[in-house]
């Protein structure tokens, strides 16, 4: 159930240019599924900032964020011991298939974090997982250590080397696998066009409340208007219309 | 223990806090946080005769004092609200709600009122002639007293429930507007809807919101709205529901002192879903501090 938590910062670390890893202390595992997100109250800012869940351990919630503007810049200056008022878990998350299968996780840039938790969960459930992550350049690479430690099959694509994740997927001949994706809109669109008919995409929207009350984040889908914060942020490929 | 009851056009509600239209959905989204039956009433999302998808994204921007929105009255249409949503709402909420209705013609408002007025969950109609986010409707009626009066009269003719008119601060002469509405039979006023505002993206210099402009709400507008209530209260006899920027129990007291009989609260509940129950918890202490036993005695205290 969604609640407000006061979570102390355990550590904060710059892991790539402009990218931070944030560990928050929780009492027991944070009750979220892969693909759900939290909404952080940033001191001095009115609206909360939605951030996906990178991973959950027995006593910590791990987030990864890019300094994108004023709010995330303030966040990056916060110190261990400071407390973040965290609303969550929010949204519906990814849905893994019941029977074990070979699954593709496709992430671009700062869209990669939720796929770490998802890949771990998929492996736990006995699926075979291939991870394809795209970054601007090798210096921007995220999560290489985590992927190595998981023992999962993974491949990176770099814009600076002239290949994006969708091209990588095609080169590896993986375009028939059910995919789970998060990243920039153009990447998601291209992936839905080139990839399997069975796919799920996690979307972003500017949000007012984050919990369904304001209609600030609604998009038009084949199932009518849906709130990115409540029915989303993960949508199955077949309902997406890509209008906004 | 202070008495929090207030009466709005003959109907008593157990406290003066009314979550505002568009910031409370149909109550369902707050159930994870608190029992919505704690509030005396709430106002449902702006309803139009036909379903509306609303504006494209982005619909939300931020400022130091709160937010701007251009949701654009996304709603499933009056029939679906009555047949599908209000029956669900009754399962979670036992009080009566304000049916916030909007339209693009006088006939739209009239038809919407005809559909929602008979519903047992509707205690009051709230005429939204003040939405800044739709073209050729909403606020276009709220800035012209003749149009506003025409809408009100058409709705009054088909409704049995008290009709409250939600005004816009964009009305060139708000006092005149409110007096004209009172004369035309309004049962109450809701002051106010959002202020028209704009934010531009720092990098591109272009509007952030898809509709260019949006409605400004939140704590930053509180003193502006308070001034309008203070200005209108001595000029009308009908009850005023204050709305704009309320986020604490002290804000509620202050707005009632300026003349509000009850208070709507929108943005504060979006920023912190617990703000309404927190205010409810704090209000009795404020009354005790002030030595007031009935909160309704605070209404218009500034003028006593
Ligand atoms: C479901 C979801 C999950 C997300 N997960 C992550 C994540 O794991 N890591 C990460 O770095 N970022 C994530 N984002 C994007 C992140 O929310 C924004 O980068 C962040 O809100 C920017 O805030 P700011 O104050 O730094 O930027 P500003 O531009 O100053 O923000 C101004 C306003 O716009 C909103 N906003 C700006 N950019 C975005 C955006 N891309 N998406 C949504 N709102 C935005 C802000 O929340 C704020 O209300 C996610 C967004 C969503 C919707
Ligand atoms: C996201 C959002 C949606 C809104 N939708 C409506 C609406 O449908 N009908 C309406 O009359 N007012 C609507 N409003 C205006 C609020 O009901 C209220 O008048 C305004 O926000 C000022 O109060 P506040 O500062 O407490 O939010 C909306 C406000 C917000 C923030
Ligand atoms: S952000 Fe308010 S409904 Fe999604």
mmCIF file of C-alpha atoms in Angstrom, chain A residues 64-210:
data_model
loop_
_atom_site.group_PDB
_atom_site.id
_atom_site.type_symbol
_atom_site.label_atom_id
_atom_site.label_comp_id
_atom_site.label_asym_id
_atom_site.label_seq_id
_atom_site.Cartn_x
_atom_site.Cartn_y
_atom_site.Cartn_z
ATOM 1 C CA UNK A 64 19.710 6.254 -9.316
ATOM 2 C CA UNK A 65 19.134 9.715 -10.700
ATOM 3 C CA UNK A 66 20.462 12.228 -13.154
ATOM 4 C CA UNK A 67 20.827 15.889 -12.183
ATOM 5 C CA UNK A 68 18.290 17.233 -14.646
ATOM 6 C CA UNK A 69 17.275 20.538 -13.089
ATOM 7 C CA UNK A 70 16.904 22.421 -9.838
ATOM 8 C CA UNK A 71 15.262 19.700 -7.771
ATOM 9 C CA UNK A 72 17.704 16.936 -8.558
ATOM 10 C CA UNK A 73 20.570 19.422 -8.083
ATOM 11 C CA UNK A 74 19.351 20.091 -4.526
ATOM 12 C CA UNK A 75 18.998 16.343 -3.992
ATOM 13 C CA UNK A 76 22.588 15.750 -5.079
ATOM 14 C CA UNK A 77 23.754 18.130 -2.346
ATOM 15 C CA UNK A 78 21.975 16.277 0.455
ATOM 16 C CA UNK A 79 24.102 14.461 3.003
ATOM 17 C CA UNK A 80 23.901 11.099 4.777
ATOM 18 C CA UNK A 81 21.629 11.384 7.805
ATOM 19 C CA UNK A 82 19.300 13.883 6.171
ATOM 20 C CA UNK A 83 15.779 12.531 5.832
ATOM 21 C CA UNK A 84 13.816 12.313 2.583
ATOM 22 C CA UNK A 85 10.055 12.231 2.785
ATOM 23 C CA UNK A 86 9.241 9.477 0.306
ATOM 24 C CA UNK A 87 5.825 8.718 -1.120
ATOM 25 C CA UNK A 88 5.458 5.236 -2.480
ATOM 26 C CA UNK A 89 5.430 2.725 -3.865
ATOM 27 C CA UNK A 90 3.562 4.270 -6.787
ATOM 28 C CA UNK A 91 2.243 2.898 -10.060
ATOM 29 C CA UNK A 92 1.830 -0.630 -11.329
ATOM 30 C CA UNK A 93 5.258 -1.857 -12.381
ATOM 31 C CA UNK A 94 6.253 -4.491 -14.925
ATOM 32 C CA UNK A 95 4.405 -7.794 -15.253
ATOM 33 C CA UNK A 96 6.649 -10.828 -15.693
ATOM 34 C CA UNK A 97 5.247 -13.876 -17.536
ATOM 35 C CA UNK A 98 4.151 -16.885 -15.494
ATOM 36 C CA UNK A 99 6.092 -19.562 -17.365
ATOM 37 C CA UNK A 100 9.837 -19.257 -17.592
ATOM 38 C CA UNK A 101 10.998 -17.692 -20.804
ATOM 39 C CA UNK A 102 13.826 -15.724 -22.367
ATOM 40 C CA UNK A 103 13.217 -12.030 -21.648
ATOM 41 C CA UNK A 104 14.855 -8.914 -23.024
ATOM 42 C CA UNK A 105 15.447 -5.816 -20.886
ATOM 43 C CA UNK A 106 16.141 -2.747 -22.968
ATOM 44 C CA UNK A 107 17.231 0.480 -21.271
ATOM 45 C CA UNK A 108 18.504 3.827 -22.466
ATOM 46 C CA UNK A 109 20.518 6.252 -20.303
ATOM 47 C CA UNK A 110 18.765 7.200 -17.088
ATOM 48 C CA UNK A 111 15.941 4.831 -18.090
ATOM 49 C CA UNK A 112 18.097 1.864 -17.101
ATOM 50 C CA UNK A 113 17.563 1.903 -13.270
ATOM 51 C CA UNK A 114 14.188 0.118 -13.020
ATOM 52 C CA UNK A 115 15.493 -2.690 -15.230
ATOM 53 C CA UNK A 116 18.101 -3.663 -12.642
ATOM 54 C CA UNK A 117 15.467 -4.568 -10.055
ATOM 55 C CA UNK A 118 13.379 -6.183 -12.796
ATOM 56 C CA UNK A 119 16.284 -8.271 -14.117
ATOM 57 C CA UNK A 120 17.061 -9.495 -10.599
ATOM 58 C CA UNK A 121 13.451 -10.425 -9.987
ATOM 59 C CA UNK A 122 13.179 -12.152 -13.382
ATOM 60 C CA UNK A 123 16.301 -14.223 -12.634
ATOM 61 C CA UNK A 124 14.898 -15.119 -9.200
ATOM 62 C CA UNK A 125 11.741 -16.350 -10.901
ATOM 63 C CA UNK A 126 13.772 -18.577 -13.216
ATOM 64 C CA UNK A 127 13.636 -16.621 -16.450
ATOM 65 C CA UNK A 128 16.520 -16.348 -18.842
ATOM 66 C CA UNK A 129 17.422 -12.669 -19.149
ATOM 67 C CA UNK A 130 19.347 -10.635 -21.692
ATOM 68 C CA UNK A 131 20.033 -6.994 -20.831
ATOM 69 C CA UNK A 132 20.691 -4.409 -23.546
ATOM 70 C CA UNK A 133 21.638 -0.953 -22.289
ATOM 71 C CA UNK A 134 22.400 2.075 -24.431
ATOM 72 C CA UNK A 135 24.450 5.078 -23.314
ATOM 73 C CA UNK A 136 25.859 8.151 -24.959
ATOM 74 C CA UNK A 137 29.485 7.041 -24.528
ATOM 75 C CA UNK A 138 31.452 4.461 -22.520
ATOM 76 C CA UNK A 139 32.040 7.099 -19.799
ATOM 77 C CA UNK A 140 28.280 7.229 -19.213
ATOM 78 C CA UNK A 141 27.944 3.492 -18.586
ATOM 79 C CA UNK A 142 25.798 2.543 -15.595
ATOM 80 C CA UNK A 143 25.412 -0.690 -13.648
ATOM 81 C CA UNK A 144 28.216 -2.727 -15.229
ATOM 82 C CA UNK A 145 29.257 -4.065 -11.804
ATOM 83 C CA UNK A 146 25.685 -4.933 -10.863
ATOM 84 C CA UNK A 147 25.092 -6.789 -14.116
ATOM 85 C CA UNK A 148 28.351 -8.681 -13.743
ATOM 86 C CA UNK A 149 27.472 -9.652 -10.180
ATOM 87 C CA UNK A 150 24.052 -10.864 -11.291
ATOM 88 C CA UNK A 151 25.689 -13.153 -13.816
ATOM 89 C CA UNK A 152 23.220 -12.061 -16.433
ATOM 90 C CA UNK A 153 23.852 -11.877 -20.177
ATOM 91 C CA UNK A 154 24.362 -8.175 -20.979
ATOM 92 C CA UNK A 155 25.457 -5.957 -23.873
ATOM 93 C CA UNK A 156 25.997 -2.219 -24.181
ATOM 94 C CA UNK A 157 25.456 0.071 -27.133
ATOM 95 C CA UNK A 158 27.045 3.514 -27.375
ATOM 96 C CA UNK A 159 25.872 6.457 -29.462
ATOM 97 C CA UNK A 160 29.490 7.568 -29.657
ATOM 98 C CA UNK A 161 30.283 4.285 -31.384
ATOM 99 C CA UNK A 162 27.433 4.635 -33.834
ATOM 100 C CA UNK A 163 25.030 2.047 -32.432
ATOM 101 C CA UNK A 164 21.863 2.412 -30.384
ATOM 102 C CA UNK A 165 20.141 -0.306 -28.346
ATOM 103 C CA UNK A 166 17.547 -1.023 -30.994
ATOM 104 C CA UNK A 167 20.251 -1.617 -33.587
ATOM 105 C CA UNK A 168 22.085 -3.740 -31.034
ATOM 106 C CA UNK A 169 18.955 -5.840 -30.515
ATOM 107 C CA UNK A 170 18.650 -6.369 -34.252
ATOM 108 C CA UNK A 171 22.342 -7.159 -34.683
ATOM 109 C CA UNK A 172 22.063 -9.820 -31.957
ATOM 110 C CA UNK A 173 18.896 -11.190 -33.558
ATOM 111 C CA UNK A 174 16.862 -10.743 -30.365
ATOM 112 C CA UNK A 175 13.930 -8.895 -31.882
ATOM 113 C CA UNK A 176 11.536 -11.788 -31.236
ATOM 114 C CA UNK A 177 11.931 -11.786 -27.453
ATOM 115 C CA UNK A 178 9.340 -10.234 -25.166
ATOM 116 C CA UNK A 179 10.865 -6.955 -24.029
ATOM 117 C CA UNK A 180 10.735 -4.714 -20.951
ATOM 118 C CA UNK A 181 11.906 -1.191 -21.648
ATOM 119 C CA UNK A 182 12.570 2.196 -20.151
ATOM 120 C CA UNK A 183 14.334 5.121 -21.763
ATOM 121 C CA UNK A 184 13.819 8.185 -23.927
ATOM 122 C CA UNK A 185 10.635 8.327 -26.001
ATOM 123 C CA UNK A 186 12.376 8.026 -29.406
ATOM 124 C CA UNK A 187 14.112 4.865 -28.183
ATOM 125 C CA UNK A 188 10.850 3.369 -26.911
ATOM 126 C CA UNK A 189 9.045 4.193 -30.121
ATOM 127 C CA UNK A 190 11.795 2.681 -32.296
ATOM 128 C CA UNK A 191 11.886 -0.385 -30.063
ATOM 129 C CA UNK A 192 8.138 -0.924 -30.288
ATOM 130 C CA UNK A 193 8.409 -0.696 -34.058
ATOM 131 C CA UNK A 194 11.376 -3.049 -34.413
ATOM 132 C CA UNK A 195 10.835 -5.402 -31.488
ATOM 133 C CA UNK A 196 8.496 -8.242 -30.571
ATOM 134 C CA UNK A 197 4.745 -7.709 -30.420
ATOM 135 C CA UNK A 198 4.980 -8.554 -26.735
ATOM 136 C CA UNK A 199 6.522 -5.594 -24.943
ATOM 137 C CA UNK A 200 6.149 -3.311 -21.937
ATOM 138 C CA UNK A 201 7.410 0.276 -21.746
ATOM 139 C CA UNK A 202 7.863 2.492 -18.713
ATOM 140 C CA UNK A 203 6.927 6.110 -19.506
ATOM 141 C CA UNK A 204 7.640 9.490 -17.936
ATOM 142 C CA UNK A 205 5.336 12.451 -17.409
ATOM 143 C CA UNK A 206 5.462 15.640 -15.410
ATOM 144 C CA UNK A 207 3.356 14.941 -12.374
ATOM 145 C CA UNK A 208 1.280 16.934 -9.950
ATOM 146 C CA UNK A 209 0.423 14.455 -7.222
ATOM 147 C CA UNK A 210 1.962 11.127 -8.296
#
